[in-house]
Amino acid sequence: MAGCRFCGTPLDQEFVDLGLSPLCQKHVDPEDLAKYEVFYPLKVWVCTQCWLVQTEDFVEPEELFADYEYFSSYSPSWVEHAANYVAMITERFHLGAESRVVEIACNDGYLLKNFVDRQIPALGIEPAANVAKVAAEKGITVITDFFGEPTARHAREAFGAADLIIGNNVLAHVPDINDFVNGLSQLLAAEGVVTMEFPHLVRLVEENQFDTIYHEHYSYLALHAVQTIFGAHGLRIFDVEQLATHGGSLRVYAALQTSSHAEQPSVQQVRSEEVQKGYLSTSVYDAFRAKVIATKQRLLAFLIDAKQAGQVVVGYGAPGKGNTLLNYCGIRTDFIDYTVDRSPYKQGRYTPGARLPIYAPEKIRETRPDYVLILPWNLRNEISESHAYIRDWGGKFVVPIPTVEIF
């Protein structure tokens, strides 16, 4: 194993080993069902110097993100989250027509369109050409490239220094985290603000969210590690919010070291929580592996019992986390007949590895299954409310994380 992606320290502390898994967003077309898929080791390590939790790299980012199959606009709750963020951040930092906003990994423009509607200049940076095209169709200026120091210099020359840089669920997706964070400091205006949202490592461990581990996620982040990395590149975190999104996330606010933004008590509060819970020691990571194995056993026991009783189980969603879960647990169509997804981009295809057929959500009403396993469990309320009709025939929902729950 190579050294830590941030500090270069040799890695010898294992976090979890999920075996072999295909790329989680590479869905299979019907004409390719007879072709092989490449499976890569999915193993995660902990740096005992800076405490950055990270995958062992086997896949280049161009293979992961050049043609991406996740469109943010198909999640109503996430679209609402973005709109609420824009309203809040615009008021808090007095953004207006003279401001410059940049979103890194802008996806299909679901967030930036809110700034465009407010006539606030906005620039998106998105490496996946297929989703960048959708953003451009919404009237958003997009640079189709990976973000790092060269892209930051180009964006600054073409657009100006950024008063606000946004990165939602992108910091974990970058293999060269030093180049990425250095790019932030290069693009940011003197009194500008960076906000980054990412799933919080503490929630991943405590809520047993091992299925959020996949090859696209190079890093699993606690505030301590992020603060250390940002500080090495001239950025200072001055505020932190704890969010419910994606099973529990942090939104950090950062600025240049020389800026006037005052540090809020929230920074020390979250840091202290991480220290007190042991995230700067090895014991918390050693205990995680046993929880993962127990969850696999419980889920398989439920599926075996259901099948032996002649009951039908189907899935809801084809998210990255679902594909990690299916492949780690060895679940195929012998346990789950199919899954459904709202994204037309996934419908008519098959999940990677497990090869579950993906249909439109209407398939559930047609086939009347006994159980619907919600793979994007972070959206359990949204999904169960919109598909409450399954109770008409006695159907029930199941979530696998943090433990198997039938409701």
Short mmCIF file of C-alpha atoms in Angstrom, two decimals:
data_model
loop_
_atom_site.label_atom_id
_atom_site.label_comp_id
_atom_site.label_asym_id
_atom_site.label_seq_id
_atom_site.Cartn_x
_atom_site.Cartn_y
_atom_site.Cartn_z
CA MET A 1 0.00 0.00 0.00
CA ALA A 2 1.30 3.46 -0.90
CA GLY A 3 1.51 6.31 1.55
CA CYS A 4 -1.27 8.58 2.77
CA ARG A 5 -2.72 10.73 -0.03
CA PHE A 6 -2.25 13.85 2.11
CA CYS A 7 0.88 13.46 4.22
CA GLY A 8 2.65 10.47 2.65
CA THR A 9 2.84 8.43 5.86
CA PRO A 10 2.95 4.64 5.19
CA LEU A 11 -0.46 3.06 5.78
CA ASP A 12 -0.70 -0.07 7.91
CA GLN A 13 -3.93 0.45 9.88
CA GLU A 14 -6.86 -1.23 8.15
CA PHE A 15 -10.36 0.25 8.51
CA VAL A 16 -12.45 -2.27 6.57
CA ASP A 17 -12.09 -4.72 3.68
CA LEU A 18 -15.22 -5.13 1.54
CA GLY A 19 -13.69 -7.62 -0.84
CA LEU A 20 -13.97 -7.16 -4.60
CA SER A 21 -16.49 -4.79 -6.19
CA PRO A 22 -17.17 -3.29 -9.64
CA LEU A 23 -17.41 0.46 -10.16
CA CYS A 24 -20.66 1.43 -8.50
CA GLN A 25 -22.01 3.79 -11.17
CA LYS A 26 -21.16 1.67 -14.22
CA HIS A 27 -24.56 0.16 -14.92
CA VAL A 28 -24.73 -2.64 -17.46
CA ASP A 29 -26.59 -2.32 -20.76
CA PRO A 30 -28.67 -5.33 -21.88
CA GLU A 31 -26.40 -5.99 -24.85
CA ASP A 32 -23.40 -6.24 -22.50
CA LEU A 33 -24.80 -8.86 -20.13
CA ALA A 34 -22.58 -11.55 -21.69
CA LYS A 35 -19.46 -9.43 -21.23
CA TYR A 36 -17.23 -9.48 -18.19
CA GLU A 37 -17.02 -6.71 -15.60
CA VAL A 38 -13.84 -5.66 -13.85
CA PHE A 39 -13.92 -6.04 -10.08
CA TYR A 40 -11.45 -4.08 -7.95
CA PRO A 41 -10.42 -4.51 -4.31
CA LEU A 42 -12.44 -2.25 -2.01
CA LYS A 43 -10.23 -1.75 1.00
CA VAL A 44 -9.94 1.27 3.30
CA TRP A 45 -7.02 2.37 5.46
CA VAL A 46 -6.45 4.89 8.24
CA CYS A 47 -3.42 7.18 8.38
CA THR A 48 -2.26 7.23 11.99
CA GLN A 49 -0.41 10.51 11.42
CA CYS A 50 -3.14 12.84 10.07
CA TRP A 51 -6.09 10.42 10.62
CA LEU A 52 -7.34 10.65 7.05
CA VAL A 53 -9.39 7.53 6.23
CA GLN A 54 -8.87 6.55 2.59
CA THR A 55 -9.22 3.87 -0.05
CA GLU A 56 -6.40 2.02 -1.66
CA ASP A 57 -6.47 3.37 -5.21
CA PHE A 58 -6.99 1.09 -8.18
CA VAL A 59 -9.07 3.24 -10.55
CA GLU A 60 -8.20 6.48 -12.31
CA PRO A 61 -10.70 9.33 -11.85
CA GLU A 62 -11.21 9.62 -15.61
CA GLU A 63 -12.68 6.11 -15.60
CA LEU A 64 -14.97 6.94 -12.68
CA PHE A 65 -16.28 10.36 -13.66
CA ALA A 66 -15.83 10.99 -17.39
CA ASP A 67 -19.37 9.71 -18.09
CA TYR A 68 -21.31 9.84 -14.84
CA GLU A 69 -24.64 8.17 -14.15
CA TYR A 70 -25.84 10.17 -11.15
CA PHE A 71 -28.11 13.16 -11.82
CA SER A 72 -28.85 15.17 -8.67
CA SER A 73 -32.15 16.55 -9.96
CA TYR A 74 -33.86 13.14 -9.57
CA SER A 75 -33.84 13.47 -5.76
CA PRO A 76 -36.55 15.96 -4.70
CA SER A 77 -35.23 16.20 -1.14
CA TRP A 78 -31.72 17.00 -2.38
CA VAL A 79 -33.05 19.65 -4.77
CA GLU A 80 -34.93 21.21 -1.85
CA HIS A 81 -31.78 21.06 0.28
CA ALA A 82 -29.90 22.96 -2.43
CA ALA A 83 -32.57 25.64 -2.73
CA ASN A 84 -32.59 26.17 1.04
CA TYR A 85 -28.80 26.44 1.04
CA VAL A 86 -28.81 29.12 -1.68
CA ALA A 87 -31.40 31.19 0.21
CA MET A 88 -29.37 30.94 3.43
CA ILE A 89 -25.93 31.59 1.98
CA THR A 90 -27.11 34.52 -0.14
CA GLU A 91 -28.49 36.28 2.91
CA ARG A 92 -25.64 35.39 5.28
CA PHE A 93 -22.87 36.68 3.02
CA HIS A 94 -24.88 39.37 1.20
CA LEU A 95 -24.37 37.92 -2.28
CA GLY A 96 -25.65 39.90 -5.23
CA ALA A 97 -25.11 40.83 -8.85
CA GLU A 98 -21.50 41.86 -8.16
CA SER A 99 -20.63 38.54 -6.51
CA ARG A 100 -18.97 35.54 -8.13
CA VAL A 101 -20.14 32.01 -7.23
CA VAL A 102 -18.37 28.82 -8.33
CA GLU A 103 -19.62 25.29 -7.73
CA ILE A 104 -17.20 22.40 -8.08
CA ALA A 105 -18.86 19.21 -9.33
CA CYS A 106 -21.99 21.14 -10.26
CA ASN A 107 -23.60 18.01 -11.71
CA ASP A 108 -26.71 18.88 -13.74
CA GLY A 109 -27.00 22.44 -12.43
CA TYR A 110 -29.61 21.61 -9.78
CA LEU A 111 -28.03 24.07 -7.30
CA LEU A 112 -26.51 26.81 -9.46
CA LYS A 113 -29.80 27.47 -11.25
CA ASN A 114 -30.97 29.03 -7.98
CA PHE A 115 -28.20 31.62 -8.23
CA VAL A 116 -28.93 32.19 -11.92
CA ASP A 117 -32.57 32.85 -11.03
CA ARG A 118 -31.35 35.48 -8.53
CA GLN A 119 -29.14 37.04 -11.22
CA ILE A 120 -25.99 36.20 -9.27
CA PRO A 121 -23.10 35.27 -11.63
CA ALA A 122 -22.42 31.55 -11.35
CA LEU A 123 -19.85 29.19 -12.83
CA GLY A 124 -19.94 25.41 -12.70
CA ILE A 125 -16.95 23.08 -12.89
CA GLU A 126 -17.92 19.51 -13.79
CA PRO A 127 -15.72 16.71 -15.22
CA ALA A 128 -18.57 14.52 -16.49
CA ALA A 129 -19.48 15.80 -19.96
CA ASN A 130 -22.92 14.18 -20.00
CA VAL A 131 -24.16 15.90 -16.84
CA ALA A 132 -22.29 19.16 -17.63
CA LYS A 133 -24.29 19.34 -20.85
CA VAL A 134 -27.54 19.23 -18.89
CA ALA A 135 -26.31 22.05 -16.64
CA ALA A 136 -25.37 24.16 -19.68
CA GLU A 137 -28.88 23.66 -21.05
CA LYS A 138 -30.16 25.39 -17.91
CA GLY A 139 -28.21 28.53 -18.79
CA ILE A 140 -25.22 27.82 -16.53
CA THR A 141 -21.67 28.48 -17.70
CA VAL A 142 -19.70 25.26 -17.19
CA ILE A 143 -16.03 24.36 -17.41
CA THR A 144 -15.88 20.65 -18.21
CA ASP A 145 -12.78 19.54 -16.34
CA PHE A 146 -11.51 18.09 -13.09
CA PHE A 147 -10.83 20.69 -10.42
CA GLY A 148 -7.33 21.36 -9.17
CA GLU A 149 -4.78 24.17 -9.25
CA PRO A 150 -4.61 24.45 -13.10
CA THR A 151 -8.42 24.59 -13.42
CA ALA A 152 -8.59 27.10 -10.56
CA ARG A 153 -6.15 29.43 -12.34
CA HIS A 154 -8.13 29.11 -15.57
CA ALA A 155 -11.44 29.83 -13.80
CA ARG A 156 -9.99 32.85 -12.01
CA GLU A 157 -8.65 34.32 -15.24
CA ALA A 158 -11.91 33.74 -17.12
CA PHE A 159 -14.44 34.48 -14.38
CA GLY A 160 -12.69 36.36 -11.59
CA ALA A 161 -11.89 35.46 -7.99
CA ALA A 162 -14.74 33.63 -6.27
CA ASP A 163 -16.67 35.20 -3.41
CA LEU A 164 -18.23 31.79 -2.77
CA ILE A 165 -16.94 28.34 -3.73
CA ILE A 166 -19.32 25.45 -3.20
CA GLY A 167 -18.46 21.77 -3.09
CA ASN A 168 -21.19 19.32 -2.12
CA ASN A 169 -20.06 15.71 -1.81
CA VAL A 170 -16.97 16.29 -3.92
CA LEU A 171 -14.12 16.55 -1.39
CA ALA A 172 -14.29 12.79 -0.78
CA HIS A 173 -14.16 12.13 -4.53
CA VAL A 174 -10.71 13.56 -5.30
CA PRO A 175 -7.59 11.37 -5.42
CA ASP A 176 -5.11 14.29 -5.23
CA ILE A 177 -6.58 16.09 -2.26
CA ASN A 178 -3.59 18.45 -1.97
CA ASP A 179 -3.99 19.71 -5.54
CA PHE A 180 -7.75 20.10 -5.03
CA VAL A 181 -7.52 22.10 -1.79
CA ASN A 182 -4.68 24.21 -3.14
CA GLY A 183 -6.95 25.04 -6.06
CA LEU A 184 -9.56 26.33 -3.62
CA SER A 185 -7.12 28.79 -2.10
CA GLN A 186 -5.98 29.90 -5.58
CA LEU A 187 -9.53 30.65 -6.77
CA LEU A 188 -10.88 32.27 -3.60
CA ALA A 189 -11.19 36.05 -3.19
CA ALA A 190 -9.48 37.73 -0.23
CA GLU A 191 -12.66 37.73 1.89
CA GLY A 192 -14.35 34.89 0.01
CA VAL A 193 -15.89 31.79 1.58
CA VAL A 194 -15.65 28.09 0.73
CA THR A 195 -18.44 25.75 1.85
CA MET A 196 -17.87 22.03 1.57
CA GLU A 197 -20.41 19.36 2.48
CA PHE A 198 -19.33 15.77 3.01
CA PRO A 199 -20.56 12.71 4.94
CA HIS A 200 -19.11 12.80 8.45
CA LEU A 201 -16.86 9.88 9.33
CA VAL A 202 -18.32 9.81 12.85
CA ARG A 203 -21.79 9.15 11.45
CA LEU A 204 -20.44 6.51 9.05
CA VAL A 205 -18.92 4.58 11.95
CA GLU A 206 -21.67 5.06 14.53
CA GLU A 207 -24.52 4.38 12.07
CA ASN A 208 -22.68 1.48 10.42
CA GLN A 209 -22.84 3.12 6.98
CA PHE A 210 -20.26 0.87 5.35
CA ASP A 211 -22.20 0.85 2.08
CA THR A 212 -21.17 4.49 1.51
CA ILE A 213 -17.69 3.12 0.82
CA TYR A 214 -16.97 2.70 -2.87
CA HIS A 215 -14.22 3.41 -5.37
CA GLU A 216 -15.51 6.91 -6.17
CA HIS A 217 -15.02 7.89 -2.52
CA TYR A 218 -11.28 8.18 -2.10
CA SER A 219 -11.51 9.73 1.41
CA TYR A 220 -13.80 9.42 4.46
CA LEU A 221 -13.67 12.64 6.34
CA ALA A 222 -13.67 13.87 9.91
CA LEU A 223 -13.28 17.55 10.77
CA HIS A 224 -9.83 16.98 12.23
CA ALA A 225 -8.40 15.68 8.95
CA VAL A 226 -10.14 18.34 6.83
CA GLN A 227 -8.92 21.11 9.12
CA THR A 228 -5.37 19.76 8.88
CA ILE A 229 -5.47 19.52 5.08
CA PHE A 230 -7.04 22.96 4.61
CA GLY A 231 -4.54 24.53 6.99
CA ALA A 232 -1.64 23.14 4.97
CA HIS A 233 -2.95 25.09 1.96
CA GLY A 234 -3.64 28.44 3.57
CA LEU A 235 -7.30 27.92 4.43
CA ARG A 236 -8.94 28.25 7.84
CA ILE A 237 -12.23 26.61 8.84
CA PHE A 238 -14.28 29.16 10.78
CA ASP A 239 -17.69 27.49 11.09
CA VAL A 240 -19.22 24.00 10.95
CA GLU A 241 -22.80 22.81 10.65
CA GLN A 242 -23.98 19.27 11.29
CA LEU A 243 -26.56 18.20 8.70
CA ALA A 244 -28.91 15.25 8.34
CA THR A 245 -28.16 14.74 4.64
CA HIS A 246 -26.56 11.50 3.39
CA GLY A 247 -26.91 9.85 6.77
CA GLY A 248 -25.18 12.71 8.60
CA SER A 249 -22.88 15.29 7.00
CA LEU A 250 -20.76 18.27 7.91
CA ARG A 251 -20.88 21.59 6.13
CA VAL A 252 -17.63 23.44 6.77
CA TYR A 253 -17.06 27.12 6.09
CA ALA A 254 -13.50 28.08 5.21
CA ALA A 255 -11.66 31.23 4.21
CA LEU A 256 -8.08 32.30 3.59
CA GLN A 257 -5.92 32.43 6.71
CA THR A 258 -5.64 36.21 6.28
CA SER A 259 -9.40 36.83 6.06
CA SER A 260 -11.44 38.55 8.76
CA HIS A 261 -14.01 35.76 9.26
CA ALA A 262 -14.20 34.98 12.98
CA GLU A 263 -14.08 31.38 14.18
CA GLN A 264 -17.36 30.14 15.63
CA PRO A 265 -17.64 27.87 18.71
CA SER A 266 -18.99 25.06 16.48
CA VAL A 267 -15.49 24.31 15.18
CA GLN A 268 -14.08 23.43 18.58
CA GLN A 269 -17.27 21.61 19.56
CA VAL A 270 -17.10 19.17 16.64
CA ARG A 271 -13.33 18.74 17.02
CA SER A 272 -13.75 17.93 20.72
CA GLU A 273 -16.48 15.39 19.94
CA GLU A 274 -14.20 13.58 17.50
CA VAL A 275 -11.35 13.45 20.01
CA GLN A 276 -13.57 12.30 22.87
CA LYS A 277 -15.05 9.51 20.74
CA GLY A 278 -11.62 8.18 19.83
CA TYR A 279 -11.22 9.18 16.18
CA LEU A 280 -7.60 10.08 16.79
CA SER A 281 -6.80 6.55 17.99
CA THR A 282 -6.98 3.10 16.41
CA SER A 283 -9.56 1.41 18.68
CA VAL A 284 -12.66 2.94 17.04
CA TYR A 285 -11.50 1.73 13.63
CA ASP A 286 -10.67 -1.78 14.85
CA ALA A 287 -14.21 -2.21 16.23
CA PHE A 288 -15.91 -1.19 12.98
CA ARG A 289 -15.06 -4.32 11.01
CA ALA A 290 -17.07 -6.61 13.30
CA LYS A 291 -20.17 -4.40 12.89
CA VAL A 292 -19.94 -4.66 9.11
CA ILE A 293 -19.80 -8.45 9.15
CA ALA A 294 -22.76 -8.65 11.54
CA THR A 295 -24.88 -6.45 9.26
CA LYS A 296 -24.14 -8.68 6.27
CA GLN A 297 -25.22 -11.74 8.25
CA ARG A 298 -28.48 -10.11 9.42
CA LEU A 299 -29.45 -8.97 5.92
CA LEU A 300 -28.78 -12.38 4.39
CA ALA A 301 -30.73 -14.07 7.19
CA PHE A 302 -33.76 -11.87 6.42
CA LEU A 303 -33.55 -12.58 2.69
CA ILE A 304 -33.16 -16.33 3.20
CA ASP A 305 -36.16 -16.43 5.54
CA ALA A 306 -38.28 -14.41 3.08
CA LYS A 307 -37.39 -16.67 0.15
CA GLN A 308 -38.04 -19.85 2.12
CA ALA A 309 -41.46 -18.44 3.00
CA GLY A 310 -42.20 -17.89 -0.71
CA GLN A 311 -42.16 -14.09 -0.39
CA VAL A 312 -41.01 -11.65 -3.04
CA VAL A 313 -38.38 -9.01 -2.29
CA VAL A 314 -37.53 -6.15 -4.67
CA GLY A 315 -35.26 -3.15 -4.36
CA TYR A 316 -35.85 0.56 -4.54
CA GLY A 317 -33.06 2.64 -6.04
CA ALA A 318 -29.80 1.92 -7.81
CA PRO A 319 -27.42 4.19 -5.88
CA GLY A 320 -23.71 3.72 -5.39
CA LYS A 321 -24.25 2.65 -1.79
CA GLY A 322 -26.74 0.01 -2.90
CA ASN A 323 -24.24 -1.52 -5.28
CA THR A 324 -21.60 -1.75 -2.54
CA LEU A 325 -24.13 -3.48 -0.29
CA LEU A 326 -25.34 -5.94 -2.96
CA ASN A 327 -21.86 -6.96 -4.04
CA TYR A 328 -20.36 -7.22 -0.55
CA CYS A 329 -23.28 -9.38 0.60
CA GLY A 330 -23.37 -11.47 -2.60
CA ILE A 331 -27.02 -10.60 -3.31
CA ARG A 332 -28.25 -11.38 -6.82
CA THR A 333 -31.65 -12.08 -8.39
CA ASP A 334 -31.86 -15.25 -6.31
CA PHE A 335 -32.73 -12.94 -3.40
CA ILE A 336 -34.04 -9.71 -4.99
CA ASP A 337 -36.11 -9.94 -8.17
CA TYR A 338 -35.32 -6.44 -9.45
CA THR A 339 -34.86 -2.85 -8.37
CA VAL A 340 -36.41 0.43 -9.54
CA ASP A 341 -35.05 3.93 -9.96
CA ARG A 342 -36.51 7.33 -10.88
CA SER A 343 -33.64 8.13 -13.24
CA PRO A 344 -34.45 7.25 -16.88
CA TYR A 345 -30.68 7.01 -17.37
CA LYS A 346 -30.65 3.82 -15.27
CA GLN A 347 -33.97 2.27 -16.29
CA GLY A 348 -33.69 -0.67 -18.69
CA ARG A 349 -30.16 -1.41 -17.49
CA TYR A 350 -28.67 -3.66 -14.80
CA THR A 351 -26.87 -2.93 -11.55
CA PRO A 352 -23.11 -3.48 -11.70
CA GLY A 353 -21.95 -6.82 -10.40
CA ALA A 354 -25.24 -8.02 -8.95
CA ARG A 355 -26.97 -7.60 -12.35
CA LEU A 356 -30.40 -6.73 -10.93
CA PRO A 357 -32.68 -5.39 -13.69
CA ILE A 358 -33.63 -1.73 -13.14
CA TYR A 359 -37.18 -0.62 -13.90
CA ALA A 360 -39.25 2.53 -13.44
CA PRO A 361 -40.91 2.77 -9.99
CA GLU A 362 -44.31 1.83 -11.49
CA LYS A 363 -43.03 -1.76 -11.65
CA ILE A 364 -43.69 -2.08 -7.91
CA ARG A 365 -47.41 -1.41 -8.33
CA GLU A 366 -47.57 -3.93 -11.18
CA THR A 367 -45.87 -6.81 -9.34
CA ARG A 368 -47.08 -6.21 -5.74
CA PRO A 369 -44.01 -7.55 -3.87
CA ASP A 370 -44.05 -8.50 -0.20
CA TYR A 371 -41.01 -6.38 0.66
CA VAL A 372 -39.30 -3.33 -0.84
CA LEU A 373 -35.67 -3.00 0.24
CA ILE A 374 -34.77 0.70 0.21
CA LEU A 375 -31.15 0.86 -0.98
CA PRO A 376 -30.78 4.67 -0.61
CA TRP A 377 -31.76 4.34 3.06
CA ASN A 378 -30.96 8.03 3.67
CA LEU A 379 -34.14 8.76 1.66
CA ARG A 380 -36.32 6.28 3.55
CA ASN A 381 -38.96 8.84 4.53
CA GLU A 382 -39.22 10.34 1.04
CA ILE A 383 -39.49 6.90 -0.60
CA SER A 384 -41.83 5.26 1.91
CA GLU A 385 -44.22 8.22 1.82
CA SER A 386 -44.36 8.39 -1.97
CA HIS A 387 -44.89 4.61 -2.23
CA ALA A 388 -47.16 4.11 0.77
CA TYR A 389 -49.59 2.30 -1.54
CA ILE A 390 -47.64 -0.95 -1.09
CA ARG A 391 -49.47 -1.32 2.22
CA ASP A 392 -52.68 -1.81 0.20
CA TRP A 393 -51.64 -5.42 -0.41
CA GLY A 394 -49.73 -5.88 2.85
CA GLY A 395 -46.32 -4.93 1.47
CA LYS A 396 -43.62 -3.67 3.82
CA PHE A 397 -40.46 -1.61 3.52
CA VAL A 398 -37.03 -2.75 4.66
CA VAL A 399 -33.87 -0.73 5.27
CA PRO A 400 -30.48 -2.46 5.70
CA ILE A 401 -28.59 0.30 7.56
CA PRO A 402 -27.71 0.81 10.40
CA THR A 403 -29.41 -2.53 10.97
CA VAL A 404 -32.10 -4.50 9.14
CA GLU A 405 -35.45 -2.88 9.94
CA ILE A 406 -38.89 -3.86 8.58
CA PHE A 407 -41.60 -1.19 8.68
#
